[in-house]
Short mmCIF file of C-alpha atoms and ligand atoms in Angstrom, two decimals:
data_model
loop_
_atom_site.label_atom_id
_atom_site.label_comp_id
_atom_site.label_asym_id
_atom_site.label_seq_id
_atom_site.Cartn_x
_atom_site.Cartn_y
_atom_site.Cartn_z
CA MET A 1118 76.91 97.27 102.60
CA SER A 1119 77.34 93.54 103.11
CA THR A 1120 80.74 92.14 102.54
CA ALA A 1121 79.35 88.54 102.07
CA GLY A 1122 80.63 86.88 98.97
CA LYS A 1123 83.21 89.56 98.32
CA VAL A 1124 86.94 89.63 98.86
CA ILE A 1125 87.78 91.74 101.88
CA LYS A 1126 90.88 93.78 102.03
CA CYS A 1127 92.23 94.19 105.44
CA LYS A 1128 95.38 94.35 107.70
CA ALA A 1129 97.26 91.28 108.71
CA ALA A 1130 100.55 90.55 110.49
CA VAL A 1131 102.60 88.58 108.07
CA LEU A 1132 105.75 86.55 108.90
CA ARG A 1133 107.87 86.33 105.94
CA GLU A 1134 111.14 85.20 107.39
CA LEU A 1135 112.14 83.22 110.58
CA ASN A 1136 113.47 85.42 113.40
CA LYS A 1137 112.23 88.67 111.80
CA PRO A 1138 109.41 90.96 112.99
CA PHE A 1139 105.93 90.67 111.61
CA SER A 1140 105.01 93.20 108.97
CA ILE A 1141 101.52 94.65 108.97
CA GLU A 1142 100.32 94.48 105.36
CA GLU A 1143 97.15 94.72 103.47
CA VAL A 1144 95.99 91.26 102.49
CA GLU A 1145 92.90 90.00 100.51
CA VAL A 1146 90.77 87.44 102.36
CA ALA A 1147 88.62 85.43 99.96
CA PRO A 1148 84.97 84.49 100.89
CA PRO A 1149 84.50 81.18 102.68
CA ARG A 1150 83.95 78.17 100.57
CA ALA A 1151 81.63 75.24 101.43
CA ASN A 1152 81.75 74.38 105.15
CA GLU A 1153 83.92 77.44 105.88
CA VAL A 1154 83.33 80.61 107.92
CA ARG A 1155 84.86 84.05 107.64
CA VAL A 1156 85.44 85.73 110.89
CA LYS A 1157 86.05 89.34 111.92
CA MET A 1158 88.65 89.20 114.64
CA VAL A 1159 88.05 91.20 117.89
CA ALA A 1160 90.84 89.99 120.20
CA ALA A 1161 93.88 87.66 119.94
CA GLY A 1162 96.27 86.51 122.56
CA ILE A 1163 100.01 85.86 122.05
CA CYS A 1164 101.01 82.34 122.91
CA ARG A 1165 104.49 80.83 123.09
CA SER A 1166 103.54 78.36 120.27
CA ASP A 1167 103.30 81.32 117.89
CA ASP A 1168 106.81 82.34 118.84
CA HIS A 1169 108.00 78.73 118.25
CA VAL A 1170 107.20 79.32 114.61
CA VAL A 1171 109.05 82.64 114.48
CA ASN A 1172 112.20 81.08 116.06
CA GLY A 1173 112.06 77.93 113.80
CA SER A 1174 111.27 75.26 116.33
CA LEU A 1175 107.74 74.67 114.92
CA PRO A 1176 108.16 74.43 111.17
CA THR A 1177 105.28 75.77 108.97
CA PRO A 1178 105.31 77.11 105.43
CA LEU A 1179 106.12 80.85 105.03
CA PRO A 1180 105.00 83.50 104.42
CA VAL A 1181 102.30 82.91 107.05
CA ILE A 1182 99.61 84.59 109.16
CA LEU A 1183 100.11 83.22 112.64
CA GLY A 1184 97.81 83.36 115.74
CA HIS A 1185 95.61 80.60 117.17
CA GLU A 1186 94.24 82.02 120.57
CA ALA A 1187 91.47 84.42 119.74
CA ALA A 1188 87.77 85.47 119.57
CA GLY A 1189 85.74 87.24 116.94
CA VAL A 1190 82.29 87.61 115.22
CA VAL A 1191 81.13 85.72 112.20
CA GLU A 1192 81.05 87.91 109.12
CA SER A 1193 79.75 85.43 106.57
CA VAL A 1194 79.39 81.61 105.99
CA GLY A 1195 79.91 79.29 103.07
CA ALA A 1196 77.43 76.77 101.75
CA GLY A 1197 76.40 73.98 104.15
CA VAL A 1198 77.37 75.80 107.28
CA THR A 1199 74.60 75.19 109.95
CA THR A 1200 76.13 75.66 113.43
CA VAL A 1201 77.05 79.37 113.17
CA LYS A 1202 75.58 82.44 111.42
CA PRO A 1203 76.65 85.99 110.74
CA GLY A 1204 76.97 88.00 114.07
CA ASP A 1205 77.58 85.01 116.26
CA LYS A 1206 80.45 85.33 118.70
CA VAL A 1207 82.96 82.57 118.05
CA ILE A 1208 86.26 81.22 119.36
CA PRO A 1209 88.61 79.65 116.73
CA LEU A 1210 89.87 76.08 117.59
CA PHE A 1211 93.29 75.12 116.60
CA VAL A 1212 92.31 71.56 117.30
CA PRO A 1213 89.05 71.02 115.41
CA GLN A 1214 86.37 68.63 116.29
CA CYS A 1215 84.94 67.06 113.08
CA ARG A 1216 82.67 64.69 115.16
CA GLN A 1217 83.14 62.04 112.51
CA CYS A 1218 86.79 60.60 112.85
CA THR A 1219 87.81 57.78 115.16
CA VAL A 1220 89.29 60.22 117.66
CA CYS A 1221 86.14 62.40 117.80
CA LYS A 1222 84.05 59.23 118.32
CA HIS A 1223 86.22 57.99 121.02
CA PRO A 1224 84.96 59.13 124.43
CA GLU A 1225 88.26 60.51 125.63
CA GLY A 1226 90.38 61.40 122.46
CA ASN A 1227 90.44 65.12 121.44
CA PHE A 1228 93.23 65.18 118.81
CA CYS A 1229 90.75 65.26 115.88
CA LEU A 1230 92.33 63.63 112.74
CA LYS A 1231 91.31 66.78 110.79
CA ASN A 1232 94.01 68.78 112.92
CA HIS A 1233 96.48 70.96 111.03
CA LEU A 1234 99.29 70.40 113.69
CA LYS A 1235 100.56 67.16 112.28
CA THR A 1236 100.40 68.13 108.53
CA GLN A 1237 101.37 71.89 108.77
CA ARG A 1238 100.43 72.31 105.12
CA GLY A 1239 99.78 75.94 105.60
CA THR A 1240 96.33 75.73 103.95
CA LEU A 1241 92.69 74.92 104.82
CA GLU A 1242 91.45 71.33 104.48
CA ASP A 1243 90.96 71.59 100.71
CA GLY A 1244 94.58 72.28 100.24
CA THR A 1245 94.23 76.04 99.32
CA SER A 1246 94.63 79.39 101.06
CA ARG A 1247 92.09 82.13 101.35
CA PHE A 1248 94.79 84.84 101.86
CA THR A 1249 96.85 86.67 99.19
CA CYS A 1250 98.99 89.64 99.40
CA ARG A 1251 99.88 91.64 96.18
CA GLY A 1252 98.76 88.63 94.24
CA LYS A 1253 100.88 86.07 96.13
CA THR A 1254 99.54 83.34 98.40
CA ILE A 1255 99.99 83.67 102.17
CA HIS A 1256 99.75 80.53 104.21
CA HIS A 1257 97.34 79.66 107.01
CA PHE A 1258 98.53 78.46 110.45
CA LEU A 1259 96.80 75.66 112.30
CA GLY A 1260 93.65 76.50 110.32
CA THR A 1261 93.13 79.61 112.53
CA SER A 1262 95.43 82.57 111.48
CA THR A 1263 94.12 84.96 114.03
CA PHE A 1264 96.59 87.88 113.54
CA SER A 1265 94.41 89.25 110.80
CA GLN A 1266 91.44 91.51 110.97
CA TYR A 1267 89.54 88.82 108.98
CA THR A 1268 90.26 85.13 108.71
CA VAL A 1269 88.62 82.07 107.19
CA LEU A 1270 88.20 78.84 109.18
CA GLU A 1271 86.50 75.46 108.78
CA GLU A 1272 83.13 75.20 110.52
CA MET A 1273 84.48 72.33 112.61
CA ALA A 1274 87.17 74.62 114.03
CA LEU A 1275 84.82 77.20 115.50
CA ALA A 1276 82.91 77.23 118.79
CA ARG A 1277 79.85 79.46 119.18
CA VAL A 1278 79.89 81.17 122.49
CA ASP A 1279 77.64 83.19 124.87
CA PRO A 1280 76.71 86.44 123.11
CA ALA A 1281 77.40 88.25 126.43
CA ALA A 1282 80.96 86.93 126.74
CA PRO A 1283 83.76 89.60 126.72
CA LEU A 1284 85.86 88.50 123.73
CA ASP A 1285 88.88 90.40 124.97
CA LYS A 1286 89.11 87.95 127.89
CA VAL A 1287 87.50 84.71 126.62
CA CYS A 1288 89.93 84.71 123.73
CA LEU A 1289 92.38 82.95 126.23
CA ILE A 1290 90.02 79.97 126.17
CA GLY A 1291 91.06 79.45 122.54
CA CYS A 1292 94.44 78.09 123.81
CA GLY A 1293 96.39 79.07 126.98
CA PHE A 1294 93.71 78.87 129.64
CA SER A 1295 91.98 75.67 128.37
CA THR A 1296 95.33 73.98 127.59
CA GLY A 1297 96.64 74.53 131.11
CA TYR A 1298 93.47 74.07 133.10
CA GLY A 1299 92.44 70.93 131.17
CA SER A 1300 95.90 69.43 131.62
CA ALA A 1301 95.29 69.48 135.39
CA VAL A 1302 91.57 68.64 135.57
CA LYS A 1303 91.01 66.43 132.56
CA VAL A 1304 94.50 64.94 131.50
CA ALA A 1305 96.19 64.44 134.89
CA LYS A 1306 92.82 64.21 136.78
CA VAL A 1307 94.43 65.92 139.79
CA THR A 1308 92.86 64.55 143.01
CA PRO A 1309 91.83 66.50 146.20
CA GLY A 1310 94.63 66.67 148.76
CA SER A 1311 97.35 65.84 146.16
CA THR A 1312 100.80 67.30 145.61
CA CYS A 1313 101.53 68.94 142.25
CA VAL A 1314 104.53 70.60 140.57
CA VAL A 1315 104.28 72.94 137.54
CA PHE A 1316 107.46 73.64 135.55
CA GLY A 1317 107.00 76.88 133.66
CA LEU A 1318 104.78 79.70 134.92
CA GLY A 1319 103.84 81.37 131.68
CA GLY A 1320 100.15 81.77 130.69
CA VAL A 1321 99.77 78.04 130.13
CA GLY A 1322 101.58 76.97 133.29
CA LEU A 1323 99.57 79.47 135.54
CA SER A 1324 96.45 77.95 134.05
CA VAL A 1325 97.72 74.44 135.14
CA VAL A 1326 98.10 76.01 138.63
CA MET A 1327 94.50 77.21 138.54
CA GLY A 1328 93.33 73.73 137.40
CA CYS A 1329 95.33 72.02 140.27
CA LYS A 1330 93.73 74.47 142.73
CA ALA A 1331 90.29 73.90 141.32
CA ALA A 1332 90.78 70.07 141.66
CA GLY A 1333 91.62 70.53 145.27
CA ALA A 1334 95.40 69.93 145.34
CA ALA A 1335 96.86 70.45 148.81
CA ARG A 1336 100.38 71.57 147.54
CA ILE A 1337 101.11 73.26 144.26
CA ILE A 1338 104.76 74.00 143.67
CA GLY A 1339 105.70 76.41 140.95
CA VAL A 1340 109.09 76.14 139.19
CA ASP A 1341 110.46 78.87 136.95
CA ILE A 1342 113.89 80.44 136.28
CA ASN A 1343 112.23 83.79 136.20
CA LYS A 1344 111.34 84.73 139.69
CA ASP A 1345 109.16 87.63 138.52
CA LYS A 1346 106.66 85.04 137.74
CA PHE A 1347 106.32 83.84 141.37
CA ALA A 1348 103.96 86.56 142.72
CA LYS A 1349 101.38 85.81 140.04
CA ALA A 1350 101.79 82.06 140.58
CA ARG A 1351 100.93 82.52 144.26
CA GLU A 1352 98.01 84.75 143.45
CA VAL A 1353 96.41 82.03 141.26
CA GLY A 1354 97.06 79.18 143.77
CA ALA A 1355 100.70 78.03 143.95
CA THR A 1356 101.55 77.28 147.57
CA GLU A 1357 105.42 77.42 147.00
CA CYS A 1358 107.65 78.67 144.24
CA LEU A 1359 111.31 77.87 143.45
CA SER A 1360 113.93 78.46 140.90
CA PRO A 1361 116.23 75.66 139.79
CA GLN A 1362 119.03 78.15 139.97
CA ASP A 1363 118.67 78.43 143.68
CA SER A 1364 120.07 75.09 144.49
CA ALA A 1365 123.26 73.25 143.48
CA ARG A 1366 121.24 70.05 143.36
CA PRO A 1367 119.09 69.08 140.52
CA VAL A 1368 115.59 70.55 140.91
CA HIS A 1369 113.86 67.10 140.66
CA GLU A 1370 115.75 65.96 143.73
CA VAL A 1371 114.73 69.14 145.70
CA VAL A 1372 111.09 68.76 144.72
CA ALA A 1373 111.03 64.98 145.38
CA GLU A 1374 112.55 65.55 148.91
CA MET A 1375 110.05 68.36 149.62
CA CYS A 1376 107.18 65.79 148.87
CA ASP A 1377 108.03 62.59 150.56
CA GLY A 1378 109.78 60.92 147.64
CA GLY A 1379 107.93 62.49 144.86
CA VAL A 1380 104.70 64.48 143.78
CA ASP A 1381 101.49 62.92 142.72
CA PHE A 1382 101.16 65.07 139.59
CA SER A 1383 103.91 67.06 137.54
CA PHE A 1384 103.45 69.23 134.54
CA GLU A 1385 106.16 70.46 132.00
CA VAL A 1386 104.79 73.57 130.55
CA ILE A 1387 108.00 75.09 128.90
CA GLY A 1388 108.84 72.76 125.97
CA ARG A 1389 112.43 71.65 126.88
CA MET A 1390 113.92 68.11 127.13
CA ASP A 1391 115.74 68.80 130.42
CA THR A 1392 112.66 70.08 132.26
CA MET A 1393 110.55 67.26 130.78
CA MET A 1394 112.98 64.83 132.39
CA SER A 1395 112.99 66.86 135.64
CA ALA A 1396 109.22 66.77 135.75
CA LEU A 1397 109.10 63.04 135.13
CA MET A 1398 111.72 62.28 137.78
CA CYS A 1399 110.18 64.30 140.51
CA CYS A 1400 106.86 62.60 140.29
CA HIS A 1401 106.65 59.52 142.54
CA GLU A 1402 108.19 56.42 141.03
CA ALA A 1403 105.31 54.22 142.09
CA PHE A 1404 102.19 56.33 141.32
CA GLY A 1405 103.30 59.69 139.96
CA VAL A 1406 101.76 61.09 136.78
CA SER A 1407 103.75 63.43 134.60
CA VAL A 1408 102.04 65.43 131.90
CA ILE A 1409 103.94 67.02 128.97
CA VAL A 1410 102.20 70.30 127.84
CA GLY A 1411 105.16 72.20 126.41
CA VAL A 1412 105.74 71.97 122.67
CA ALA A 1413 109.29 70.67 122.13
CA PRO A 1414 111.49 71.52 119.04
CA GLY A 1415 110.81 69.00 116.33
CA SER A 1416 114.28 67.67 116.08
CA GLN A 1417 114.88 66.69 119.74
CA SER A 1418 114.13 63.49 121.73
CA LEU A 1419 113.88 62.58 125.38
CA PRO A 1420 116.77 60.35 126.83
CA LEU A 1421 114.20 58.18 128.46
CA HIS A 1422 115.34 55.12 130.32
CA PRO A 1423 112.43 52.61 130.48
CA GLY A 1424 113.38 51.76 134.19
CA LEU A 1425 111.92 55.17 134.98
CA LEU A 1426 108.47 53.92 134.25
CA LEU A 1427 108.70 50.40 135.44
CA GLY A 1428 107.96 51.18 139.05
CA GLY A 1429 104.54 52.55 138.02
CA ARG A 1430 104.98 56.07 136.87
CA THR A 1431 102.86 57.45 134.03
CA LEU A 1432 104.10 59.81 131.34
CA LYS A 1433 101.58 61.37 129.24
CA GLY A 1434 100.88 64.48 127.13
CA ALA A 1435 97.95 66.33 125.54
CA ILE A 1436 97.00 69.09 123.27
CA PHE A 1437 94.45 71.68 124.26
CA GLY A 1438 94.19 70.21 127.78
CA GLY A 1439 92.62 66.99 126.42
CA PHE A 1440 89.31 68.88 125.93
CA LYS A 1441 87.14 68.04 122.89
CA SER A 1442 87.22 71.60 121.56
CA ARG A 1443 83.79 72.33 120.08
CA ASP A 1444 82.07 70.53 123.02
CA SER A 1445 84.16 72.16 125.75
CA VAL A 1446 84.85 75.72 124.68
CA PRO A 1447 81.20 76.89 125.02
CA ARG A 1448 81.01 75.32 128.44
CA LEU A 1449 84.27 76.85 129.56
CA VAL A 1450 83.07 80.24 128.51
CA ALA A 1451 79.86 79.60 130.49
CA GLU A 1452 81.96 78.63 133.51
CA PHE A 1453 83.88 81.92 133.11
CA MET A 1454 80.68 83.93 132.90
CA ALA A 1455 79.56 82.08 136.10
CA LYS A 1456 82.87 83.17 137.70
CA LYS A 1457 84.02 79.70 138.24
CA TYR A 1458 87.52 80.92 137.43
CA ALA A 1459 89.21 84.22 136.40
CA LEU A 1460 91.06 85.18 133.30
CA ASP A 1461 92.20 88.63 134.39
CA PRO A 1462 95.28 87.44 136.34
CA LEU A 1463 96.66 85.94 132.99
CA ILE A 1464 96.15 89.22 131.03
CA THR A 1465 99.18 91.52 131.77
CA HIS A 1466 99.12 93.66 128.66
CA VAL A 1467 96.50 94.84 126.13
CA LEU A 1468 97.79 96.35 122.88
CA PRO A 1469 96.28 97.45 119.54
CA PHE A 1470 96.88 94.72 117.02
CA GLU A 1471 99.33 96.88 115.15
CA LYS A 1472 101.69 96.63 118.02
CA ILE A 1473 102.03 92.94 117.74
CA ASN A 1474 105.89 93.05 117.57
CA GLU A 1475 105.89 94.88 120.88
CA GLY A 1476 103.65 92.05 122.34
CA PHE A 1477 106.15 89.30 121.12
CA ASP A 1478 109.05 91.35 122.63
CA LEU A 1479 107.29 91.42 126.09
CA LEU A 1480 106.90 87.66 125.99
CA ARG A 1481 110.48 87.07 124.87
CA GLU A 1482 111.79 89.36 127.62
CA GLY A 1483 109.77 87.53 130.15
CA LYS A 1484 107.78 90.62 131.04
CA SER A 1485 104.25 89.50 130.07
CA ILE A 1486 102.02 86.56 130.97
CA ARG A 1487 99.41 87.01 128.11
CA THR A 1488 99.26 90.09 125.80
CA VAL A 1489 95.83 90.45 124.27
CA LEU A 1490 95.84 92.19 120.92
CA THR A 1491 92.70 94.17 120.17
CA PHE A 1492 91.44 94.83 116.62
P1 PAD B 2592 105.68 81.18 128.24
O1 PAD B 2592 106.90 81.54 127.54
O2 PAD B 2592 104.80 82.36 128.63
O3 PAD B 2592 106.01 80.40 129.60
C1 PAD B 2592 107.18 79.53 129.77
C2 PAD B 2592 107.79 79.80 131.15
O4 PAD B 2592 108.82 78.89 131.33
C3 PAD B 2592 108.41 81.18 131.37
O5 PAD B 2592 107.85 81.81 132.54
C4 PAD B 2592 109.85 80.93 131.51
O6 PAD B 2592 110.50 81.76 132.41
C5 PAD B 2592 109.87 79.48 132.01
N1 PAD B 2592 111.16 78.79 131.65
C6 PAD B 2592 111.84 78.88 130.51
N2 PAD B 2592 112.97 78.01 130.62
C7 PAD B 2592 112.86 77.39 131.79
C8 PAD B 2592 113.74 76.46 132.59
N3 PAD B 2592 114.83 75.98 131.96
N4 PAD B 2592 113.29 76.11 133.79
C9 PAD B 2592 112.23 76.61 134.37
N5 PAD B 2592 111.42 77.54 133.74
C10 PAD B 2592 111.72 77.92 132.51
O7 PAD B 2592 104.95 80.16 127.36
P2 PAD B 2592 103.35 79.56 127.44
O8 PAD B 2592 102.80 79.57 128.82
O9 PAD B 2592 102.63 80.41 126.39
O10 PAD B 2592 103.51 78.14 126.76
C11 PAD B 2592 104.27 77.19 127.50
C12 PAD B 2592 104.56 76.02 126.59
O11 PAD B 2592 103.43 75.32 126.37
C13 PAD B 2592 105.19 76.40 125.21
O12 PAD B 2592 106.12 75.35 124.87
C14 PAD B 2592 104.04 76.31 124.26
O13 PAD B 2592 104.32 76.03 123.01
C15 PAD B 2592 103.26 75.16 124.91
C16 PAD B 2592 101.86 75.00 124.58
N6 PAD B 2592 101.24 73.85 124.38
C17 PAD B 2592 99.94 73.70 124.08
C18 PAD B 2592 99.34 72.37 123.90
O14 PAD B 2592 98.24 72.18 123.47
N7 PAD B 2592 100.09 71.28 124.38
C19 PAD B 2592 99.18 74.80 123.90
C20 PAD B 2592 99.66 76.03 124.15
C21 PAD B 2592 101.00 76.17 124.37
ZN1 ZN B 2593 98.73 78.44 122.18
ZN1 ZN B 2594 87.54 64.45 114.27
#
């Protein structure tokens, strides 16, 4: 029997308080309104940005259904939806692409003005939620809320992908892979023969390493305090790995010395002020480009002396690897299907959705790269 037009009762992981486990609860998911789509989730990755909400460094209204890196199948569509239909395989986009705002119309910009990152209202665009639990409203997160068996998204926040794509792998294209890979190939525009350093070798950092390699970098130095990450980093393309704790000297000095005064491209993929400064200072003062990928706690600022940039350094940042999401995600999936890059090295654990708390513990303990939850 069709569920279209009806409220669906299903399980979701609800975060009710900061620093507490998720509770798996029965929620009601209302049908999609105009220009919205209801999606049955198939697989969802756990990204550090979700954990930033749990630990309070990324504020968003509670109670909330988190999750933003996923893949699923369209269950039903609201009025006016033309680009997807029931049964389509889709990837949710935490940065939408409305194709009408000044950013979407700009040839390079990808931070669509309809994004939910800046407002964090915890609703869809019309200011309301499609989730309730025992009669009370549950908030959305980034317009995606993928830690639920069903979710409702705006049409502009969905990419239709190859029907043959394995959703338990390509879900990573919804955040971690694209963010890292794009930061190297699109944002930094890494050049053949160049030297690169990547601070933080989690799922996003390793994807930066893959992007640097694909762009033809000659040296890719991975930096992490957890040496257990080094083997995987080498597997995906790092030529050297080091821990800041192995030297009495600041790590930026060590890296700069290794690379003739400074690297061509550096990436901060952790979300800390000190490592953002290290990444900036170890890129060459005359031509280095440093890219901020990590999401820093909202209350902190960089102690940035302007002199650090006067010689010609560039400091930049990007969301979602600088990719225009709806245009790029189907192409990135096609490239995965054509074996241009692999996602398997990033997936260290697969767990049933109900074990979401175990998945977050693995991340916090530094034992996982990406855990994929299956529904
Ligand atoms: P992760 O926790 O899997 O990886 C972070 C890595 O950094 C781990 O391997 C840590 O051991 C390492 N690390 C921690 N502290 C230090 C330190 N002081 N020095 C060196 N290494 C350290 O996270 P992730 O890969 O899922 O995400 C990384 C960051 O990127 C995080 O801040 C997340 O919020 C952000 C992100 N940004 C975007 C975007 O669009 N800009 C998208 C997705 C994630
Ligand atoms: Zn993410
Ligand atoms: Zn837009």
